[in-house]
């Protein structure tokens, strides 16, 4: 990717974070709660992807569950 393409993607993600701040915080909280309670995460993940970046979702799940490490 060119520098311009990288900058455009960064700007897009930052714009998403600004525009959806309140809703993304609410959806990430619901996602964390579902993970803590051992619920099926699929439906909550689908809602979170509407307003959250992949990085936000990954960080939220990491906070409540830690990092997955496959047994070798």
Short mmCIF file of C-alpha atoms in Angstrom, two decimals:
data_model
loop_
_atom_site.label_atom_id
_atom_site.label_comp_id
_atom_site.label_asym_id
_atom_site.label_seq_id
_atom_site.Cartn_x
_atom_site.Cartn_y
_atom_site.Cartn_z
CA UNK A 1 0.00 0.00 0.00
CA UNK A 2 1.13 3.52 -0.64
CA UNK A 3 1.57 6.10 2.11
CA UNK A 4 -1.56 7.87 0.88
CA UNK A 5 -3.59 4.66 1.16
CA UNK A 6 -2.25 4.03 4.66
CA UNK A 7 -3.05 7.59 5.72
CA UNK A 8 -6.56 7.28 4.28
CA UNK A 9 -7.21 4.09 6.26
CA UNK A 10 -5.94 5.67 9.47
CA UNK A 11 -8.17 8.68 8.89
CA UNK A 12 -11.15 6.39 8.27
CA UNK A 13 -10.61 4.50 11.54
CA UNK A 14 -10.11 7.72 13.49
CA UNK A 15 -13.31 9.11 11.96
CA UNK A 16 -15.20 5.96 12.98
CA UNK A 17 -13.92 6.30 16.53
CA UNK A 18 -15.03 9.94 16.73
CA UNK A 19 -18.42 9.48 15.07
CA UNK A 20 -19.43 6.37 17.00
CA UNK A 21 -17.77 7.00 20.35
CA UNK A 22 -20.85 6.67 22.57
CA UNK A 23 -22.35 3.71 20.74
CA UNK A 24 -19.04 1.89 20.38
CA UNK A 25 -18.38 2.20 24.12
CA UNK A 26 -21.83 0.76 24.82
CA UNK A 27 -21.38 -2.14 22.37
CA UNK A 28 -17.89 -2.93 23.67
CA UNK A 29 -19.26 -3.04 27.22
CA UNK A 30 -21.96 -5.47 26.10
CA UNK A 31 -19.36 -7.59 24.32
CA UNK A 32 -17.16 -7.72 27.43
CA UNK A 33 -20.15 -8.68 29.59
CA UNK A 34 -21.18 -11.44 27.20
CA UNK A 35 -17.63 -12.84 27.27
CA UNK A 36 -17.43 -12.68 31.07
CA UNK A 37 -20.80 -14.41 31.42
CA UNK A 38 -19.83 -17.15 28.97
CA UNK A 39 -22.57 -16.27 26.49
CA UNK A 40 -22.46 -16.91 22.77
CA UNK A 41 -20.55 -13.90 21.40
CA UNK A 42 -21.65 -14.09 17.77
CA UNK A 43 -24.71 -11.83 17.97
CA UNK A 44 -22.89 -9.27 20.09
CA UNK A 45 -19.89 -9.33 17.74
CA UNK A 46 -22.20 -8.59 14.80
CA UNK A 47 -23.57 -5.54 16.60
CA UNK A 48 -20.12 -4.35 17.65
CA UNK A 49 -18.77 -4.56 14.09
CA UNK A 50 -21.32 -1.96 13.00
CA UNK A 51 -19.67 0.76 15.10
CA UNK A 52 -16.28 -0.55 16.29
CA UNK A 53 -12.97 -1.20 14.61
CA UNK A 54 -11.33 -4.62 14.69
CA UNK A 55 -8.70 -3.21 17.01
CA UNK A 56 -11.32 -2.02 19.51
CA UNK A 57 -13.05 -5.41 19.50
CA UNK A 58 -9.78 -7.30 19.87
CA UNK A 59 -8.70 -5.08 22.77
CA UNK A 60 -12.05 -5.50 24.55
CA UNK A 61 -11.89 -9.28 24.31
CA UNK A 62 -8.23 -9.31 25.36
CA UNK A 63 -9.12 -7.28 28.48
CA UNK A 64 -11.59 -9.90 29.70
CA UNK A 65 -10.08 -13.11 28.39
CA UNK A 66 -6.39 -12.65 27.82
CA UNK A 67 -4.48 -13.65 24.74
CA UNK A 68 -5.23 -16.95 23.04
CA UNK A 69 -2.18 -19.18 22.73
CA UNK A 70 -2.56 -22.39 20.79
CA UNK A 71 -0.89 -25.43 22.31
CA UNK A 72 1.91 -26.58 20.09
#
